[in-house]
Coordinates of C-alpha atoms (C1' of nucleotides) in Angstrom, one line a residue:
Chain A
M118 CA 0.0 0.0 0.0
V119 CA 1.2 3.5 -0.8
N120 CA 2.3 5.6 2.1
I121 CA 0.9 8.9 0.8
E122 CA 1.6 11.9 3.0
M123 CA 1.3 15.4 2.0
H124 CA 3.9 17.0 4.3
G125 CA 2.5 20.3 3.0
S126 CA 4.7 19.6 0.0
S127 CA 4.9 22.7 -2.1
A128 CA 5.6 20.6 -5.1
I129 CA 2.3 18.9 -4.9
E130 CA 0.4 22.1 -4.0
N131 CA 1.8 23.9 -7.0
S132 CA 0.9 21.1 -9.3
G133 CA -2.8 21.4 -8.4
I134 CA -3.3 17.7 -7.8
G135 CA -3.2 18.1 -4.0
G136 CA -6.7 19.4 -3.9
Q137 CA -8.3 17.0 -6.4
L138 CA -11.0 14.7 -5.2
G139 CA -9.3 11.6 -6.6
F140 CA -6.1 12.5 -4.8
L141 CA -7.8 13.2 -1.5
L142 CA -9.8 10.0 -1.9
R143 CA -6.6 8.0 -2.5
Q144 CA -4.9 9.6 0.5
A145 CA -7.9 9.0 2.8
Q146 CA -8.2 5.4 1.6
A147 CA -4.5 4.7 2.1
A148 CA -4.6 6.1 5.7
V149 CA -7.7 4.1 6.6
W150 CA -6.2 1.0 5.0
Q151 CA -3.0 1.3 6.9
D152 CA -4.9 1.7 10.2
L153 CA -6.9 -1.4 9.3
I154 CA -3.8 -3.4 8.5
A155 CA -2.2 -2.4 11.8
T156 CA -5.5 -3.2 13.6
L157 CA -5.6 -6.7 12.3
A158 CA -1.9 -7.5 12.4
P159 CA -1.9 -8.7 16.0
F160 CA -4.3 -11.5 14.9
D161 CA -2.1 -12.3 11.9
L162 CA -5.1 -11.3 9.6
R163 CA -4.9 -9.1 6.6
P164 CA -8.0 -7.1 5.6
A165 CA -9.0 -9.6 2.9
Q166 CA -8.8 -12.5 5.3
Y167 CA -10.8 -10.7 8.0
A168 CA -13.5 -9.8 5.5
A169 CA -13.6 -13.4 4.2
L170 CA -14.0 -14.7 7.7
R171 CA -16.8 -12.3 8.4
I172 CA -18.6 -13.4 5.2
V173 CA -18.2 -17.0 6.2
R174 CA -19.5 -16.3 9.7
A175 CA -22.5 -14.4 8.3
S176 CA -23.2 -16.9 5.6
P177 CA -22.1 -20.3 6.9
G178 CA -22.0 -23.0 4.1
C179 CA -21.2 -20.4 1.4
K180 CA -18.9 -21.2 -1.5
Q181 CA -15.5 -19.6 -1.8
Q182 CA -16.5 -18.1 -5.1
E183 CA -19.3 -16.2 -3.4
I184 CA -16.6 -14.6 -1.1
G185 CA -14.6 -13.7 -4.2
D186 CA -17.6 -12.1 -5.9
A187 CA -18.4 -10.1 -2.7
L188 CA -14.9 -8.8 -2.2
G189 CA -13.9 -8.5 -5.8
I190 CA -11.2 -11.2 -5.6
Q191 CA -10.8 -13.4 -8.6
R192 CA -11.2 -17.1 -8.3
P193 CA -7.6 -18.1 -8.7
N194 CA -6.6 -15.7 -6.0
M195 CA -9.2 -17.0 -3.6
V196 CA -7.6 -20.4 -3.5
R197 CA -4.5 -19.3 -1.6
L198 CA -6.6 -17.1 0.8
V199 CA -8.9 -20.0 1.7
D200 CA -6.0 -22.5 1.8
D201 CA -4.2 -20.4 4.4
L202 CA -7.2 -19.9 6.6
R203 CA -8.0 -23.6 6.5
A204 CA -4.4 -24.5 7.2
R205 CA -4.6 -22.3 10.3
G206 CA -7.7 -24.1 11.4
L207 CA -9.9 -21.1 11.2
L208 CA -12.4 -22.5 8.8
T209 CA -13.4 -25.8 7.3
T210 CA -14.2 -26.6 3.6
V211 CA -16.4 -29.7 3.1
R212 CA -17.7 -31.0 -0.2
N213 CA -21.2 -29.9 -0.8
P214 CA -23.1 -33.3 -1.2
A215 CA -25.7 -31.7 -3.4
D216 CA -23.1 -30.2 -5.8
R217 CA -19.8 -31.9 -5.5
R218 CA -18.0 -29.2 -7.4
S219 CA -18.2 -26.7 -4.6
Y220 CA -17.2 -26.6 -0.9
A221 CA -19.3 -25.4 2.0
L222 CA -17.2 -23.0 4.2
E223 CA -17.7 -22.7 7.9
L224 CA -15.8 -21.2 10.8
T225 CA -14.2 -23.6 13.3
A226 CA -14.4 -22.9 17.0
A227 CA -10.9 -21.4 16.7
G228 CA -12.0 -19.2 13.9
T229 CA -15.0 -18.0 15.8
E230 CA -12.9 -17.3 18.8
L231 CA -10.3 -15.4 16.8
M232 CA -12.9 -13.4 15.1
A233 CA -14.5 -12.4 18.4
R234 CA -11.2 -10.9 19.4
A235 CA -10.5 -9.4 16.0
D236 CA -14.0 -7.8 16.0
R237 CA -13.1 -5.9 19.2
A238 CA -10.0 -4.5 17.6
H239 CA -12.0 -3.7 14.5
D240 CA -14.5 -1.8 16.6
G241 CA -11.6 0.3 17.8
H242 CA -10.6 0.9 14.2
E243 CA -14.1 2.2 13.4
A244 CA -14.1 4.3 16.5
R245 CA -10.8 5.9 15.4
L246 CA -12.4 6.7 12.0
A247 CA -15.4 8.3 13.7
A248 CA -13.2 10.3 16.1
C249 CA -11.0 11.4 13.1
L250 CA -14.2 12.6 11.3
G251 CA -15.3 14.5 14.4
D252 CA -18.6 16.3 13.7
A253 CA -18.5 15.7 10.0
D254 CA -21.7 14.6 8.3
T255 CA -21.0 10.9 8.1
V256 CA -24.3 10.1 6.5
A257 CA -23.6 12.5 3.7
L258 CA -20.0 11.1 3.4
N259 CA -21.5 7.6 3.3
G260 CA -23.9 8.6 0.5
A261 CA -21.2 10.4 -1.5
L262 CA -18.9 7.3 -1.3
R263 CA -21.7 5.0 -2.4
Q264 CA -22.3 7.3 -5.4
L265 CA -18.6 7.3 -6.4
G266 CA -18.5 3.5 -6.0
R267 CA -21.0 3.2 -8.7
L268 CA -18.9 5.3 -11.1
G269 CA -18.0 2.8 -13.8
G270 CA -20.1 -0.2 -12.8
G271 CA -23.3 1.0 -14.3
G272 CA -24.8 -0.5 -11.2
Chain B
M673 CA -6.2 -2.6 -8.5
V674 CA -9.1 -4.4 -7.0
N675 CA -12.3 -4.6 -9.0
I676 CA -14.7 -4.3 -6.1
E677 CA -18.4 -4.4 -7.1
M678 CA -21.2 -4.9 -4.7
H679 CA -23.7 -6.7 -7.0
G680 CA -26.1 -6.3 -4.1
S681 CA -24.3 -9.4 -2.8
S682 CA -26.3 -10.8 0.1
A683 CA -23.2 -12.4 1.5
I684 CA -21.6 -9.0 2.0
E685 CA -24.7 -7.4 3.3
N686 CA -25.2 -10.1 5.9
S687 CA -21.6 -9.8 7.0
G688 CA -22.1 -6.2 7.9
I689 CA -19.0 -5.0 6.1
G690 CA -20.9 -3.6 3.1
G691 CA -22.0 -0.6 5.1
Q692 CA -18.7 0.2 6.8
L693 CA -16.9 3.4 6.0
G694 CA -13.6 1.7 5.2
F695 CA -15.3 -0.6 2.8
L696 CA -17.2 2.2 1.0
L697 CA -14.0 4.3 0.9
R698 CA -12.2 1.4 -0.7
Q699 CA -14.9 0.8 -3.2
A700 CA -15.1 4.5 -4.1
Q701 CA -11.4 4.8 -4.5
A702 CA -11.2 1.7 -6.7
A703 CA -13.9 3.0 -9.0
V704 CA -12.4 6.5 -9.3
W705 CA -8.9 4.9 -9.8
Q706 CA -10.2 2.7 -12.6
D707 CA -11.7 5.7 -14.3
L708 CA -8.5 7.6 -14.0
I709 CA -6.5 4.7 -15.4
A710 CA -8.9 4.4 -18.4
T711 CA -8.7 8.2 -18.8
L712 CA -4.9 8.3 -19.1
A713 CA -4.5 5.0 -21.0
P714 CA -4.8 6.6 -24.4
F715 CA -1.7 8.7 -23.6
D716 CA 0.1 5.7 -22.3
L717 CA 0.3 7.3 -18.9
R718 CA -0.4 5.7 -15.6
P719 CA -1.7 7.8 -12.7
A720 CA 1.7 8.0 -11.1
Q721 CA 3.4 9.1 -14.3
Y722 CA 0.8 11.7 -15.0
A723 CA 1.1 13.0 -11.4
A724 CA 4.9 13.1 -11.7
L725 CA 4.7 15.1 -15.0
R726 CA 2.3 17.6 -13.4
I727 CA 4.7 18.1 -10.5
V728 CA 7.6 18.6 -12.9
R729 CA 5.6 21.1 -14.9
A730 CA 4.6 23.0 -11.8
S731 CA 8.1 22.9 -10.3
P732 CA 10.6 22.8 -13.1
G733 CA 14.1 21.9 -12.0
C734 CA 12.8 19.8 -9.1
K735 CA 14.7 16.7 -8.0
Q736 CA 13.2 13.3 -8.5
Q737 CA 13.2 12.7 -4.8
E738 CA 10.9 15.6 -4.3
I739 CA 8.4 13.9 -6.6
G740 CA 8.7 10.7 -4.6
D741 CA 8.1 12.6 -1.4
A742 CA 5.1 14.3 -2.8
L743 CA 3.5 11.2 -4.1
G744 CA 4.6 8.7 -1.5
I745 CA 6.8 6.8 -3.9
Q746 CA 10.1 5.5 -2.4
R747 CA 13.4 6.5 -3.9
P748 CA 14.3 3.1 -5.6
N749 CA 10.9 3.0 -7.2
M750 CA 11.2 6.6 -8.6
V751 CA 14.2 5.5 -10.7
R752 CA 12.2 3.4 -13.1
L753 CA 9.4 5.9 -13.3
V754 CA 11.7 8.8 -14.3
D755 CA 13.8 6.5 -16.6
D756 CA 10.7 5.6 -18.6
L757 CA 9.5 9.1 -18.9
R758 CA 12.9 10.3 -20.0
A759 CA 13.3 7.4 -22.5
R760 CA 10.0 8.5 -24.0
G761 CA 11.4 12.0 -24.4
L762 CA 8.8 13.5 -22.1
L763 CA 11.2 15.1 -19.6
T764 CA 14.9 15.8 -19.3
T765 CA 17.2 15.2 -16.3
V766 CA 20.3 17.4 -16.2
R767 CA 22.9 17.4 -13.4
N768 CA 22.4 20.2 -11.0
P769 CA 25.7 22.2 -11.2
A770 CA 25.2 23.5 -7.6
D771 CA 24.7 20.0 -6.2
R772 CA 25.9 17.3 -8.5
R773 CA 24.2 14.6 -6.6
S774 CA 20.8 15.6 -7.9
Y775 CA 19.2 16.1 -11.3
A776 CA 17.0 19.0 -12.3
L777 CA 13.9 17.6 -14.0
E778 CA 12.0 19.6 -16.7
L779 CA 9.4 18.8 -19.3
T780 CA 10.4 18.6 -22.9
A781 CA 8.3 20.2 -25.7
A782 CA 6.9 16.7 -26.3
G783 CA 6.1 16.3 -22.6
T784 CA 4.4 19.7 -22.5
E785 CA 2.4 18.8 -25.6
L786 CA 1.3 15.4 -24.3
M787 CA 0.4 16.8 -20.9
A788 CA -1.8 19.5 -22.6
R789 CA -3.8 16.7 -24.2
A790 CA -3.8 14.5 -21.1
D791 CA -5.1 17.5 -19.1
R792 CA -8.2 17.7 -21.3
A793 CA -8.9 14.1 -20.7
H794 CA -8.3 14.5 -17.0
D795 CA -10.8 17.4 -17.0
G796 CA -13.3 14.9 -18.3
H797 CA -12.4 12.5 -15.5
E798 CA -13.1 15.2 -12.9
A799 CA -16.3 16.2 -14.6
R800 CA -17.5 12.6 -14.4
L801 CA -16.7 12.5 -10.7
A802 CA -18.7 15.8 -10.2
A803 CA -21.6 14.4 -12.3
C804 CA -21.5 11.2 -10.3
L805 CA -21.7 13.1 -7.0
G806 CA -24.7 15.1 -8.3
D807 CA -25.8 17.6 -5.7
A808 CA -23.7 16.1 -2.9
D809 CA -21.9 18.5 -0.7
T810 CA -18.4 18.2 -2.3
V811 CA -17.0 20.8 0.1
A812 CA -17.9 18.6 3.0
L813 CA -16.7 15.5 1.2
N814 CA -13.4 17.2 0.6
G815 CA -13.1 18.2 4.2
A816 CA -14.0 14.7 5.5
L817 CA -11.4 13.1 3.2
R818 CA -8.7 15.5 4.3
Q819 CA -9.5 14.6 7.9
L820 CA -9.3 10.8 7.2
G821 CA -6.0 11.4 5.3
R822 CA -4.5 12.6 8.5
L823 CA -5.5 9.5 10.4
G824 CA -2.2 7.9 11.2
G825 CA 0.2 10.6 10.1
G826 CA 0.0 12.7 13.2
G827 CA 0.1 15.6 10.7
Chain C
dT426 C1' 28.3 11.7 8.4
dA427 C1' 24.2 12.7 5.3
dT428 C1' 22.0 12.9 0.8
dT429 C1' 20.9 11.6 -4.2
dG430 C1' 20.5 8.3 -7.2
dT431 C1' 21.1 3.5 -8.2
dT432 C1' 21.0 -1.7 -8.2
dA433 C1' 19.3 -6.0 -6.8
dT434 C1' 15.8 -8.2 -4.7
dA435 C1' 11.5 -9.8 -2.6
dC436 C1' 6.9 -9.7 -1.3
dT437 C1' 2.0 -8.7 -2.0
dC438 C1' -1.9 -8.0 -4.9
dT439 C1' -3.8 -8.7 -9.1
dA440 C1' -4.7 -10.8 -13.8
dT441 C1' -5.1 -14.4 -17.5
dA442 C1' -5.0 -19.0 -19.6
dA443 C1' -5.6 -23.7 -19.2
dC444 C1' -6.7 -27.7 -16.6
dT445 C1' -10.0 -31.2 -13.5
dA446 C1' -14.1 -32.7 -11.8
dT447 C1' -18.5 -32.2 -11.7
dA448 C1' -23.1 -30.7 -13.4
Chain D
dT1360 C1' -21.9 -26.5 -22.4
dA1361 C1' -21.3 -24.3 -18.0
dT1362 C1' -19.6 -24.0 -13.2
dA1363 C1' -16.2 -24.6 -8.9
dG1364 C1' -12.0 -25.1 -7.8
dT1365 C1' -7.2 -25.4 -9.2
dT1366 C1' -2.4 -24.6 -11.2
dA1367 C1' 1.0 -22.0 -13.3
dT1368 C1' 2.4 -17.7 -14.4
dA1369 C1' 3.0 -12.8 -15.3
dG1370 C1' 2.6 -8.2 -14.2
dA1371 C1' 2.1 -4.1 -11.4
dG1372 C1' 3.2 -1.7 -7.0
dT1373 C1' 5.7 -1.5 -3.0
dA1374 C1' 9.5 -2.6 0.5
dT1375 C1' 14.4 -3.0 2.3
dA1376 C1' 19.5 -3.4 2.1
dA1377 C1' 23.6 -2.0 0.1
dC1378 C1' 26.4 0.7 -3.0
dA1379 C1' 28.6 5.0 -5.6
dA1380 C1' 29.1 9.7 -6.1
dT1381 C1' 28.7 13.9 -3.9
dA1382 C1' 28.1 17.2 -0.2

DNA sequence: TATTGTTATACTCTATAACTATA
DNA sequence: TATAGTTATAGAGTATAACAATA
């Protein structure tokens, strides 16, 4: 991840890109992402792994492809992610008897326990974001980001 | 870059991460980034290259390290970026007589001409963002993103 | 001793094609 | 024929250590 910092760099101010929405968006995302990485690091979880485990917990029995679709991770890249989590005993993948092409993913007891602790840390992450935003209109921010997220997708 | 799309995925809605600020921020940034990549592709410029050229144009004679600092690109990774732009004849790097460790970067005529065309495409990119946001409070959005960008940096 | 640029290198994330087994 | 998972592989982007030249 990029470690974008403005430093009040005159070079970037003069160039005019420092005030652009795309640049600010990238900066903000990078800062939040770094905080999330640091938040999950004590549990040896990266953001994608934590998100995958949350999806499995909320949708037990789901296929790994469903996780990939939800997170925008391509099928080949899901294999390693699920392999690692299974190797660590955080989730199980059992053949779906009804359709033996797919696996049904579920959290193990260890996975559930780890996620309970990771969730508390993640709550702290969200609290930091809220504190950072102060009295900003988070509802409006939410709406604006949802709008931008639909930019190219036609969705 | 990740190709995050929500698809109205029930898996992600159930997991609770679909409505989180960090997730929305990531989605929005990915969509805007993809639009920027597509915008600059006709000029064979990636976002970092375009940003670097804008900084050189605004601060002629600058050192490549100053660009790296402004954009959050580390010194070793600036070498290839500047090399490529110089090989394409878009900028020149001449030894600074006052401090022969550094180079003074400047746009060539070809670089200036290419950037003039790229700027028009980039204006279209910004117009698409504005249109996408509609009547959203862009000033408030700007402020909120600036706040978030200062999350970890103490700045 | 510190700074600028460089080389070599490695790791993560992402992307594509082709394969298997199942349907 | 289409889908779920897999393998191999390639490309970005990013990260650190060590070096040469210069200050």
